[in-house]
XYZ file of C-alpha atoms in Angstrom:
644
model
C 0.000 0.000 0.000
C 1.397 3.384 -0.979
C 2.558 5.774 1.720
C 0.011 8.670 1.830
C 2.827 11.178 2.329
C 4.415 10.059 -0.938
C 1.283 10.649 -3.006
C 1.371 13.907 -5.026
C -1.190 16.654 -4.461
C -0.934 17.586 -8.124
C 0.753 16.470 -11.310
C 1.786 18.512 -14.311
C 1.228 16.985 -17.723
C 3.142 18.413 -20.671
C 1.674 17.880 -24.082
C 2.943 18.713 -27.528
C 0.737 19.689 -30.430
C 3.231 19.124 -33.213
C 0.821 20.268 -35.906
C 0.330 23.543 -34.006
C 4.063 24.064 -33.810
C 4.426 23.398 -37.532
C 1.656 25.844 -38.454
C 2.897 28.459 -35.980
C 6.381 28.187 -37.465
C 5.026 28.291 -41.023
C 3.093 31.498 -40.299
C 6.236 33.015 -38.763
C 8.224 32.086 -41.884
C 5.603 33.735 -44.100
C 5.747 36.894 -41.986
C 9.546 36.963 -42.289
C 9.289 36.415 -46.053
C 6.892 39.346 -46.299
C 9.345 41.532 -44.386
C 12.146 40.365 -46.644
C 10.095 41.201 -49.727
C 9.422 44.694 -48.375
C 13.096 45.306 -47.769
C 14.372 44.091 -51.159
C 11.676 45.930 -53.135
C 13.734 49.104 -53.407
C 11.807 50.447 -56.395
C 8.561 50.484 -54.405
C 9.842 52.566 -51.499
C 7.356 55.266 -50.525
C 5.719 56.608 -47.393
C 2.860 54.096 -47.340
C 5.250 51.237 -48.214
C 7.394 52.206 -45.222
C 4.334 52.381 -42.920
C 3.306 48.892 -44.096
C 6.830 47.626 -43.310
C 6.716 49.014 -39.774
C 3.245 47.555 -39.122
C 4.190 44.138 -40.489
C 7.367 44.199 -38.437
C 5.250 44.673 -35.319
C 2.814 41.946 -36.405
C 5.795 39.584 -36.737
C 7.066 40.498 -33.285
C 3.549 40.010 -31.899
C 3.426 36.538 -33.416
C 6.738 35.711 -31.741
C 5.179 36.707 -28.393
C 2.170 34.506 -29.162
C 3.928 31.321 -30.216
C 6.475 31.575 -27.404
C 3.636 31.730 -24.886
C 1.848 28.735 -26.426
C 4.864 26.597 -27.326
C 5.002 24.433 -24.164
C 1.439 23.980 -22.887
C 0.934 22.086 -19.648
C -2.057 20.902 -17.672
C -2.231 20.645 -13.886
C -4.244 17.769 -12.435
C -5.005 18.170 -8.736
C -5.843 15.593 -6.070
C -7.532 17.538 -3.257
C -8.770 14.329 -1.594
C -5.147 13.512 -0.742
C -4.604 16.802 1.080
C -5.588 15.615 4.548
C -3.478 12.512 4.068
C -0.398 14.608 3.372
C -0.621 17.326 6.035
C -1.554 17.195 9.702
C -3.540 20.413 9.651
C -4.970 22.572 6.892
C -3.648 26.154 6.757
C -5.908 29.140 7.511
C -7.196 31.019 4.465
C -8.348 34.632 4.123
C -10.973 35.248 1.444
C -11.207 38.733 -0.108
C -14.228 40.104 -1.984
C -14.133 43.627 -3.408
C -16.907 45.933 -4.584
C -16.894 49.654 -5.320
C -20.297 50.717 -6.669
C -23.690 49.347 -5.625
C -25.244 50.499 -8.921
C -22.696 49.167 -11.408
C -22.109 46.080 -9.246
C -25.533 44.945 -7.973
C -25.325 43.798 -4.332
C -27.067 40.501 -5.149
C -24.077 39.480 -7.324
C -21.597 40.402 -4.594
C -23.677 38.518 -2.019
C -23.748 35.415 -4.212
C -19.959 35.525 -4.310
C -19.845 35.812 -0.522
C -22.349 32.984 -0.011
C -20.416 30.658 -2.307
C -17.207 31.379 -0.364
C -18.834 30.860 3.013
C -20.000 27.445 1.778
C -16.555 26.293 0.640
C -15.719 22.666 1.360
C -13.092 23.674 3.921
C -13.029 23.758 7.743
C -15.033 26.862 8.633
C -12.818 27.827 11.574
C -9.924 28.082 9.114
C -11.710 30.614 6.903
C -12.240 34.357 7.220
C -14.166 36.298 4.554
C -13.487 40.036 4.205
C -15.753 42.199 2.051
C -14.135 45.457 0.948
C -16.703 48.130 0.060
C -14.786 50.939 -1.652
C -18.022 52.843 -2.213
C -18.962 53.019 1.487
C -22.476 51.829 0.715
C -24.964 51.168 3.538
C -26.805 48.961 1.043
C -23.804 46.603 0.846
C -23.603 46.481 4.649
C -27.340 45.798 4.861
C -27.087 43.090 2.186
C -24.234 41.429 4.093
C -26.268 41.341 7.283
C -29.230 39.744 5.536
C -26.991 37.323 3.636
C -25.334 36.145 6.843
C -28.773 35.152 8.160
C -29.453 33.181 4.996
C -25.959 31.630 5.131
C -26.809 29.930 8.454
C -29.227 27.777 6.451
C -27.507 27.744 3.055
C -24.071 26.524 4.205
C -25.368 23.451 6.112
C -27.661 22.639 3.161
C -24.726 22.696 0.705
C -22.493 20.583 2.904
C -25.211 18.098 3.863
C -26.221 17.340 0.277
C -22.755 17.971 -1.248
C -24.026 20.708 -3.557
C -21.394 21.599 -6.168
C -22.812 24.900 -7.453
C -22.859 26.988 -4.267
C -23.818 30.401 -5.679
C -27.606 30.454 -5.060
C -28.613 32.449 -8.149
C -26.840 29.881 -10.326
C -28.055 26.891 -8.349
C -31.702 27.967 -8.488
C -31.691 28.714 -12.233
C -33.784 25.575 -12.697
C -37.374 26.189 -11.669
C -37.990 22.646 -10.482
C -36.181 20.010 -8.443
C -36.125 16.701 -10.309
C -34.950 14.253 -7.598
C -37.068 11.592 -5.909
C -35.759 12.321 -2.424
C -38.701 13.880 -0.570
C -36.536 15.260 2.219
C -34.204 16.909 -0.279
C -37.126 18.276 -2.313
C -38.582 19.838 0.823
C -35.234 21.388 1.775
C -34.669 22.562 -1.807
C -38.002 24.379 -1.923
C -37.375 25.914 1.492
C -33.934 27.188 0.407
C -35.359 28.562 -2.843
C -38.073 30.495 -1.009
C -35.523 31.840 1.485
C -33.218 32.956 -1.325
C -36.059 34.670 -3.191
C -36.952 36.463 0.031
C -33.304 37.507 0.431
C -33.232 38.825 -3.148
C -36.355 40.934 -2.575
C -34.848 42.411 0.591
C -31.559 43.285 -1.094
C -33.010 44.669 -4.311
C -34.166 47.905 -2.736
C -33.720 51.463 -3.960
C -30.375 52.733 -2.572
C -32.025 56.145 -2.103
C -34.326 54.625 0.532
C -31.406 53.589 2.708
C -30.898 57.009 4.414
C -34.251 56.546 6.178
C -32.827 53.400 7.751
C -29.627 55.029 9.002
C -29.994 54.284 12.667
C -28.489 51.790 15.064
C -25.562 50.054 13.377
C -26.197 52.101 10.231
C -25.601 55.478 11.875
C -21.913 55.350 10.864
C -23.074 55.868 7.249
C -25.198 58.931 8.028
C -22.629 61.594 7.105
C -20.523 59.721 4.580
C -19.760 60.279 0.911
C -18.223 57.828 -1.506
C -14.888 59.666 -1.561
C -15.022 61.264 1.883
C -15.613 59.064 4.913
C -13.795 57.548 7.895
C -12.818 53.912 8.257
C -15.774 51.613 8.845
C -15.189 48.050 10.017
C -18.029 45.809 11.147
C -17.859 42.185 12.245
C -20.950 40.674 10.641
C -20.315 37.205 12.054
C -17.586 35.794 14.254
C -17.011 32.094 14.743
C -16.170 32.604 18.405
C -16.231 28.939 19.353
C -14.078 28.095 16.292
C -16.607 25.443 15.256
C -15.313 23.429 12.326
C -18.708 23.036 10.639
C -20.067 26.490 11.494
C -19.895 29.732 9.546
C -16.537 31.394 8.762
C -15.716 34.877 10.058
C -17.454 37.552 7.962
C -16.134 41.122 8.178
C -17.215 44.306 6.372
C -14.486 46.880 5.638
C -14.683 50.319 4.059
C -11.306 52.028 4.213
C -10.964 55.722 4.933
C -11.103 58.088 1.967
C -10.471 61.812 1.881
C -10.637 64.323 -0.992
C -7.338 64.920 -2.809
C -5.748 61.922 -1.055
C -4.590 59.109 -3.387
C -6.373 55.837 -2.712
C -4.785 53.710 -5.498
C -8.060 52.201 -6.684
C -8.503 48.444 -6.169
C -4.867 47.857 -5.191
C -5.297 50.154 -2.204
C -8.425 48.291 -1.134
C -6.666 44.941 -1.417
C -3.743 46.161 0.688
C -6.145 47.173 3.419
C -7.679 43.705 3.316
C -4.348 41.923 3.409
C -2.341 42.174 5.977
C -3.860 29.684 -19.282
C -2.237 26.211 -20.304
C 0.588 27.761 -22.326
C 1.636 29.950 -19.393
C 1.537 26.933 -17.093
C 4.483 25.619 -19.095
C 6.574 28.725 -18.314
C 7.297 30.496 -15.027
C 3.579 30.495 -14.365
C 0.151 31.900 -15.052
C -0.549 35.636 -14.789
C -2.332 36.988 -11.741
C -5.681 37.866 -13.306
C -7.358 39.568 -10.347
C -9.735 36.831 -9.232
C -9.881 33.112 -8.418
C -6.328 33.272 -7.133
C -4.703 32.034 -3.920
C -1.600 33.791 -2.581
C 0.798 32.596 0.095
C 1.233 35.242 2.766
C 5.015 35.141 2.568
C 4.754 36.103 -1.120
C 2.378 39.023 -0.565
C 4.568 40.236 2.301
C 7.391 40.779 -0.195
C 9.632 37.797 0.510
C 11.566 36.117 -2.285
C 12.332 32.379 -2.431
C 15.825 33.160 -1.142
C 14.358 34.893 1.919
C 12.054 32.040 2.915
C 14.604 30.276 5.108
C 15.174 33.472 7.103
C 11.537 34.613 7.180
C 9.850 35.689 10.369
C 6.601 34.415 11.785
C 3.693 34.992 9.386
C 0.377 36.222 10.722
C -2.556 33.823 10.547
C -6.237 34.362 11.418
C -5.903 31.948 14.334
C -3.442 34.235 16.102
C -5.989 36.849 17.162
C -9.601 37.265 18.132
C -11.530 38.981 15.362
C -13.508 41.283 17.641
C -10.431 42.485 19.541
C -8.653 43.267 16.285
C -11.216 45.799 15.044
C -9.554 48.768 16.758
C -6.153 47.925 15.313
C -7.664 47.235 11.886
C -9.317 50.666 11.939
C -5.874 52.259 12.170
C -4.577 50.132 9.317
C -7.479 51.217 7.088
C -6.694 54.932 7.522
C -5.469 56.618 4.359
C -2.172 57.734 5.947
C -1.199 54.415 7.520
C 0.960 53.185 4.636
C 2.777 56.473 3.975
C 6.513 56.048 4.347
C 6.246 52.250 4.284
C 6.849 49.588 1.661
C 3.137 48.938 1.093
C 2.302 49.296 -2.582
C 6.001 49.343 -3.510
C 7.579 46.117 -2.272
C 4.804 44.711 -0.070
C 1.192 43.839 -0.869
C -0.584 44.839 -4.054
C 1.679 47.103 -6.101
C 0.597 50.637 -7.052
C 1.231 52.317 -10.377
C -1.267 50.736 -12.759
C -5.033 50.374 -12.987
C -4.362 46.694 -13.770
C -2.937 46.212 -10.294
C -3.385 42.443 -10.502
C -1.008 41.951 -13.446
C 1.493 44.396 -11.945
C 1.439 42.560 -8.606
C 1.866 39.200 -10.345
C 4.755 40.568 -12.402
C 6.465 41.820 -9.240
C 6.064 38.373 -7.667
C 7.517 36.649 -10.732
C 10.450 39.102 -10.797
C 11.433 37.881 -7.332
C 11.760 34.347 -8.644
C 8.444 32.839 -7.564
C 6.521 30.454 -9.790
C 2.751 30.277 -10.138
C 0.623 27.290 -11.058
C -2.673 27.021 -12.885
C -5.119 24.864 -10.946
C -7.733 23.268 -13.213
C -10.138 21.154 -11.126
C -13.050 19.345 -12.704
C -15.668 20.724 -12.408
C -14.491 24.334 -12.544
C -14.206 25.767 -9.023
C -15.333 29.348 -9.689
C -17.189 31.096 -12.477
C -17.886 34.766 -13.053
C -20.065 37.120 -15.065
C -18.611 38.682 -18.209
C -19.816 42.068 -19.508
C -22.736 41.669 -21.891
C -23.131 45.069 -23.564
C -20.731 46.660 -26.024
C -19.998 49.817 -23.957
C -19.245 47.824 -20.799
C -17.024 45.348 -22.608
C -15.158 48.107 -24.438
C -14.616 50.044 -21.204
C -13.135 46.944 -19.588
C -10.791 46.244 -22.508
C -9.763 49.885 -22.614
C -8.860 49.700 -18.913
C -6.811 46.573 -19.506
C -4.921 48.102 -22.444
C -4.300 51.293 -20.469
C -3.055 49.379 -17.444
C -0.703 47.221 -19.508
C 0.890 50.296 -21.070
C 1.201 51.917 -17.627
C 3.245 48.910 -16.563
C 5.420 48.981 -19.691
C 6.256 52.688 -19.332
C 7.207 52.344 -15.666
C 10.076 50.967 -13.614
C 8.155 47.689 -13.452
C 8.608 47.054 -17.194
C 9.179 43.330 -17.904
C 12.394 44.237 -19.724
C 13.894 45.421 -16.431
C 12.528 42.357 -14.655
C 14.482 40.109 -17.020
C 17.707 42.135 -16.916
C 17.816 42.983 -13.206
C 15.352 40.503 -11.686
C 14.570 36.811 -11.917
C 11.957 36.967 -14.656
C 12.796 34.251 -17.186
C 13.150 35.266 -20.826
C 10.170 33.170 -21.943
C 8.070 34.653 -19.143
C 9.182 38.105 -20.317
C 7.852 37.259 -23.785
C 4.599 36.090 -22.174
C 4.190 39.410 -20.371
C 4.963 41.248 -23.601
C 2.169 39.203 -25.170
C -0.384 40.893 -22.909
C 1.409 44.271 -22.970
C 0.812 44.060 -26.709
C -2.893 44.692 -26.030
C -1.893 48.357 -25.907
C 0.613 48.437 -28.785
C -0.945 46.186 -31.424
C -4.021 48.452 -31.872
C -1.766 51.238 -33.164
C -0.355 48.964 -35.872
C -3.862 47.716 -36.750
C -5.255 51.246 -37.070
C -2.335 52.377 -39.220
C -2.623 49.294 -41.421
C -6.365 49.784 -41.849
C -5.804 53.414 -42.874
C -3.377 52.309 -45.587
C -6.263 50.710 -47.496
C -8.347 53.880 -48.025
C -5.172 55.913 -48.512
C -4.021 53.719 -51.383
C -7.501 53.514 -52.932
C -8.018 57.288 -52.748
C -4.537 58.117 -54.101
C -4.579 55.216 -56.612
C -1.411 53.702 -55.200
C -0.608 50.302 -53.732
C 1.018 48.911 -50.614
C 0.395 45.219 -51.355
C 2.696 43.426 -53.836
C 1.562 43.220 -57.468
C 4.093 40.655 -58.735
C 4.949 37.196 -57.373
C 5.152 38.739 -53.904
C 1.342 38.790 -53.633
C 1.535 35.023 -53.028
C 3.049 35.674 -49.594
C 0.152 37.645 -48.024
C -2.384 35.332 -49.715
C -0.705 32.248 -48.259
C -0.421 33.997 -44.898
C -4.109 34.940 -44.711
C -5.385 31.561 -45.946
C -3.130 29.618 -43.568
C -4.108 31.706 -40.571
C -7.835 31.549 -41.348
C -7.843 27.772 -41.862
C -5.638 27.245 -38.809
C -7.879 29.224 -36.465
C -11.058 27.701 -37.954
C -9.776 24.165 -37.361
C -8.878 25.106 -33.777
C -12.441 26.271 -33.160
C -13.996 23.175 -34.733
C -11.742 20.856 -32.722
C -12.806 22.685 -29.559
C -16.456 21.984 -30.388
C -17.335 25.539 -31.393
C -19.200 26.603 -34.510
C -18.102 28.424 -37.645
C -20.302 31.326 -36.559
C -18.448 31.549 -33.256
C -15.156 31.557 -35.174
C -16.311 34.361 -37.475
C -17.652 36.441 -34.582
C -14.325 36.168 -32.796
C -12.437 37.031 -35.983
C -14.484 40.222 -36.231
C -14.058 41.087 -32.565
C -10.302 40.501 -32.833
C -10.327 43.609 -35.052
C -13.124 45.616 -33.436
C -11.987 45.383 -29.812
C -8.311 46.374 -30.166
C -8.970 49.062 -32.780
C -11.532 50.746 -30.526
C -10.857 49.960 -26.868
C -7.158 49.225 -27.288
C -6.469 52.298 -29.415
C -8.306 54.543 -26.934
C -6.186 52.996 -24.183
C -3.044 53.942 -26.128
C -4.276 57.521 -26.549
C -5.013 57.675 -22.808
C -1.453 56.642 -21.961
C -0.031 59.057 -24.535
C -1.915 61.924 -22.866
C -0.668 60.758 -19.474
C 2.966 60.623 -20.626
C 2.589 64.146 -22.051
C 1.214 65.350 -18.718
C -2.126 66.377 -20.220
C -4.370 64.034 -18.231
C -4.242 61.091 -15.844
C -5.780 57.650 -15.976
C -8.982 56.804 -14.143
C -10.345 53.484 -12.942
C -13.625 52.684 -14.708
C -15.700 50.178 -12.764
C -17.113 47.424 -14.955
C -20.883 47.192 -14.828
C -22.103 43.768 -13.722
C -25.302 42.482 -15.318
C -27.584 40.046 -13.531
C -28.511 37.078 -15.778
C -32.286 36.939 -16.094
C -32.562 33.167 -16.497
C -30.736 30.030 -17.539
C -31.827 30.731 -21.114
C -30.055 34.069 -21.276
C -27.750 32.853 -24.027
C -30.804 32.401 -26.215
C -31.883 35.996 -25.755
C -32.671 37.474 -29.164
C -30.529 40.521 -28.361
C -27.555 38.578 -26.978
C -25.622 38.673 -30.273
C -26.375 42.308 -31.117
C -23.782 44.994 -30.557
C -24.752 47.962 -28.395
C -23.321 51.478 -28.440
C -23.302 54.655 -26.399
C -21.839 58.161 -26.705
C -18.428 57.106 -25.425
C -15.443 58.095 -27.572
C -14.349 54.452 -27.485
C -16.528 53.838 -30.579
C -15.129 56.776 -32.564
C -12.067 54.971 -34.051
C -14.188 52.105 -35.389
C -16.831 54.428 -36.795
C -14.175 56.513 -38.539
C -12.402 53.448 -39.972
C -15.685 52.092 -41.349
C -16.556 55.434 -42.953
C -13.062 55.579 -44.463
C -13.482 52.150 -46.062
C -16.939 53.016 -47.410
C -15.736 56.367 -48.770
C -12.726 54.830 -50.502
C -14.885 52.129 -52.120
C -17.257 54.862 -53.348
C -14.339 56.832 -54.838
C -13.032 53.714 -56.590
C -16.387 52.586 -58.016
C -17.313 56.019 -59.361
C -13.897 56.724 -60.862
C -12.856 59.634 -58.671
C -9.306 58.293 -58.369
C -6.412 60.218 -59.935
C -4.317 58.710 -62.714
C -1.625 56.384 -61.338
C 2.063 56.759 -62.112
C 2.005 53.419 -63.939
C 0.079 50.151 -63.874
C 2.553 48.610 -61.414
C 1.936 51.367 -58.876
C -1.846 51.709 -59.125
C -4.344 50.445 -56.602
C -5.212 46.840 -57.413
C -7.812 44.227 -56.615
C -5.954 43.179 -53.445
C -6.507 46.532 -51.723
C -10.190 46.487 -52.716
C -10.735 42.957 -51.358
C -9.022 43.846 -48.089
C -11.215 46.917 -47.735
C -14.343 44.817 -48.337
C -13.157 42.325 -45.710
C -12.705 45.190 -43.262
C -16.270 46.348 -43.919
C -17.547 42.792 -43.385
C -15.665 42.611 -40.096
C -17.266 45.880 -39.017
C -20.765 44.683 -39.849
C -22.074 45.542 -36.318
C -20.890 49.125 -36.876
C -22.415 49.196 -40.361
C -25.779 48.187 -38.893
C -25.247 50.711 -36.136
C -25.147 53.536 -38.705
C -28.813 52.891 -39.508
C -30.141 51.620 -36.152
C -31.558 53.718 -33.343
C -31.483 53.429 -29.578
C -28.827 51.330 -27.860
C -28.198 49.366 -31.067
C -27.391 52.466 -33.086
C -24.226 54.546 -33.143
C -25.059 57.981 -31.658
C -25.296 60.753 -34.224
C -22.617 62.755 -32.398
C -20.146 59.882 -32.937
C -21.126 59.567 -36.610
C -20.702 63.326 -37.064
C -17.211 63.262 -35.556
C -16.284 60.215 -37.616
C -17.524 61.882 -40.796
C -15.500 65.009 -40.039
C -12.337 62.951 -39.520
C -13.072 61.028 -42.745
C -13.364 64.286 -44.712
C -10.098 65.496 -43.191
C -8.392 62.218 -44.137
C -9.628 62.429 -47.745
C -8.496 66.072 -47.959
C -5.004 65.155 -46.715
C -4.823 62.260 -49.186
C -5.754 64.603 -52.033
C -3.146 67.082 -50.811
C -0.394 64.481 -51.109
C -1.399 63.896 -54.738
C -1.333 67.578 -55.686
C 1.975 68.117 -53.924
């Protein structure tokens, strides 16, 4: 019989997709051939030819980042049932939940997260759940109080019947219970009614809360979202340290004062704390959620310091109630001034993507991270549904990545002066490219109307045209096969092909402009909270509007609108013969530029529909007007280059 201590808690399986490596390498070769063709075509040198060379050079570098990240995929298989056989006692775990706006982030979603954590299959006296409310909302505090009452019934129910989906609004998506166990059916109906009652209590008008500001709520009576003292409330304390009871549940709203930096989510996390390809490198990125950190790592220690580390705090060391006074001091805005918090310790400041920056800092110290992939999936979240919300989120990501690149935390420095491996550096550059690649895409897309309007070409017209044709066909077939193998449809593939152009050229490009303005000292970055939408039912994916793109008056849709109008205008000029006479047949705009422009219009089909729709599905007239003005300016400048 095997010794339990010798059994692994996890195993890493490396797998090689040789056909993927061959196709990845073939695409890289085609990109290099295209660059070589550009360089040796001396007779074709011109401004637009040079711009195409620069863009294609960046596309080649981007592909190097991509294939390096995906070259050695690995899968982690975990064996949690062996944990108790390998260790004498499970370690204590702190659980952090953050929220910042009770309108953009409905309390019922936050409470479902809390309830699922309180019901974790883990000794309750080893857990402590902290809810950080960066909006200082009495509604969140009220919702937590009501949820804790429901949790006293929900947690035992989940553990008794070994429920796997422990977020109530997901679990109760089905209207009926289909088991034959009468006792379970009775309990299921009782839990469903209790949860519906909880939902009705929580879904109140936030404006009605001030009338309830008495008793425990009086601390919220004279507070504002950006101007309030520290508020810490112990919602529930497991005083007897009962193993099958409820974990500690604590509400925290850190102090905020006008004109005092609060460092967005990273600041809130510091108050609370005292993919397969990446798994084959130094480790997966820290993506902000569903992540477990060791305290010694968050406290700034490196692997070399572990042997000399001091005693690390654990929740068992103190009584929760007695710690409130000390915690109140820690949550004050001036507590961390003059310390290493946000610089070497805790969540690192300096980017609105504080999660990636913190993970990068950890990797630079030599730590590895692992991707845990249990079956079934341990945690699931809600992705933005609407176009404006999704674009705002991607813009924030692109902005944050560029903030990291143009700072002292740049991955280049981490490789030269730190312990960031070269392949991991390429992996970080892969996501930093979310901010750079949009610039190349926008410039490349503008070359099409430029060449059509001026009757010039930037694509080869001799044997060299075989290179971009082979490149496009290979990439399209390659990605389509990947989707089909994964069980997805051709429609899903096409939608993602379109969005791979729409998202970076709108959200990513706006993120680049934001960073450019910051570097020039014109403006600073702001943290846009992502709106969370509550799924209406289990059939939400079949909603007739689910696949339709929505718009608002945000400038994030201006680049895409302008690019679409440019393509349409250039096609109009070509079809009606408004082009000037070319220098010669070899230098005139050809069929290749026209086909590429048509493909761009097809990719921007949601925007094309948006030009004629109204309401949330239509592009606002103010955005169309601005796009039209920029299109006219572009055409005028193109005409000016011809006359000059």
